[in-house]
CSV table of C-alpha atoms in Angstrom, one decimal:
chain,number,residue,atom,x,y,z
A,111,MET,CA,30.7,-13.1,-14.5
A,112,THR,CA,28.3,-15.9,-13.4
A,113,THR,CA,25.3,-16.4,-15.5
A,114,ILE,CA,22.2,-18.5,-15.2
A,115,GLU,CA,23.5,-21.0,-17.8
A,116,THR,CA,26.6,-21.7,-15.6
A,117,ALA,CA,24.5,-22.2,-12.5
A,118,LEU,CA,22.1,-24.6,-14.3
A,119,SER,CA,24.9,-26.6,-16.0
A,120,LEU,CA,26.7,-26.9,-12.6
A,121,GLY,CA,23.5,-28.3,-11.1
A,122,VAL,CA,23.0,-30.8,-13.9
A,123,LEU,CA,26.7,-31.9,-13.6
A,124,VAL,CA,26.3,-32.6,-9.9
A,125,SER,CA,23.0,-34.5,-10.5
A,126,VAL,CA,24.6,-36.6,-13.2
A,127,ALA,CA,27.6,-37.4,-11.1
A,128,ALA,CA,25.3,-38.4,-8.2
A,129,ALA,CA,23.4,-40.7,-10.5
A,130,ILE,CA,26.6,-42.4,-11.7
A,131,VAL,CA,27.8,-42.9,-8.1
A,132,ALA,CA,24.4,-44.3,-7.1
A,133,GLY,CA,24.4,-46.7,-10.1
A,134,ILE,CA,27.9,-48.0,-9.3
A,135,ALA,CA,26.9,-48.5,-5.7
A,136,THR,CA,23.8,-50.4,-6.8
A,137,MET,CA,25.8,-52.7,-9.0
A,138,ALA,CA,28.3,-53.3,-6.2
A,139,ALA,CA,25.3,-54.3,-4.0
A,140,TYR,CA,24.1,-56.7,-6.7
A,141,VAL,CA,27.6,-58.4,-6.9
A,142,SER,CA,27.6,-58.6,-3.1
A,143,ALA,CA,24.1,-60.2,-3.1
A,144,VAL,CA,25.3,-62.8,-5.7
A,145,ASP,CA,28.4,-63.6,-3.5
A,146,ILE,CA,26.3,-63.8,-0.3
A,147,ALA,CA,23.7,-66.1,-1.9
A,148,GLY,CA,26.4,-68.5,-3.2
A,149,ALA,CA,28.2,-68.6,0.1
A,150,ALA,CA,25.0,-69.2,2.0
A,151,ALA,CA,23.9,-72.0,-0.3
A,152,ARG,CA,27.3,-73.8,-0.1
A,153,ALA,CA,27.3,-73.4,3.7
A,154,ALA,CA,23.8,-74.8,4.1
A,155,ALA,CA,24.6,-77.7,1.7
A,156,ILE,CA,27.4,-78.9,3.9
A,157,GLY,CA,25.6,-78.1,7.2
A,158,VAL,CA,27.5,-75.1,8.4
A,159,ALA,CA,25.9,-72.0,9.8
A,160,TYR,CA,26.4,-68.8,7.7
A,161,GLU,CA,25.8,-65.2,8.8
A,162,PRO,CA,25.9,-62.6,6.0
A,163,SER,CA,28.0,-59.5,6.5
A,164,ARG,CA,25.1,-57.3,5.2
A,165,GLY,CA,21.5,-57.9,4.1
A,166,SER,CA,19.5,-61.0,4.8
A,167,VAL,CA,19.4,-64.6,3.5
A,168,SER,CA,16.5,-67.0,3.2
A,169,LEU,CA,17.1,-70.8,2.7
A,170,ALA,CA,14.9,-73.5,1.2
A,171,GLU,CA,15.6,-77.2,0.6
A,172,SER,CA,13.8,-79.3,-1.9
A,173,GLY,CA,14.8,-82.5,-3.7
A,174,GLY,CA,18.4,-82.6,-2.5
A,175,LEU,CA,19.0,-78.9,-3.5
A,176,VAL,CA,19.5,-75.9,-1.3
A,177,THR,CA,18.3,-72.6,-2.6
A,178,ALA,CA,19.6,-69.4,-1.0
A,179,THR,CA,18.0,-66.1,-1.7
A,180,ALA,CA,20.0,-63.0,-0.6
A,181,ALA,CA,18.6,-59.5,-0.3
A,182,VAL,CA,21.1,-56.6,0.1
A,183,PRO,CA,20.0,-52.9,0.5
A,184,ALA,CA,21.4,-50.6,-2.2
A,185,ALA,CA,21.3,-47.0,-3.2
A,186,ILE,CA,18.5,-47.7,-5.7
A,187,GLY,CA,16.2,-50.3,-4.2
A,188,THR,CA,17.1,-53.7,-2.8
A,189,MET,CA,19.2,-56.1,-4.9
A,190,ARG,CA,18.3,-59.8,-4.8
A,191,ALA,CA,20.1,-62.9,-6.0
A,192,ALA,CA,19.6,-66.6,-5.7
A,193,ALA,CA,21.9,-69.6,-5.7
A,194,VAL,CA,21.3,-73.3,-5.8
A,195,PHE,CA,23.7,-75.9,-4.5
A,196,PRO,CA,23.3,-79.7,-4.1
A,197,VAL,CA,23.1,-81.1,-0.5
A,198,GLU,CA,26.1,-83.2,0.5
A,199,PHE,CA,24.9,-86.3,2.2
A,200,GLN,CA,27.1,-87.8,4.9
């Protein structure tokens, strides 16, 4: 026999599982943003064009340093990360 307690607990179980999956997907997006920012900063420092696989990158150069800021859409908001790399002069 199915009772109201069983129905409610099943709904809560599904909600918790969805929250866990969304959290893991958001953390994966943050790791991706860190990787994209680092790659974009390195590429800009050596003068190579870089196109991120997802999200967007903004670059700024000041005092011989390139700062790349990456924004990657995630399940919970947008994950942002920044990386700084010295410019290589040739």
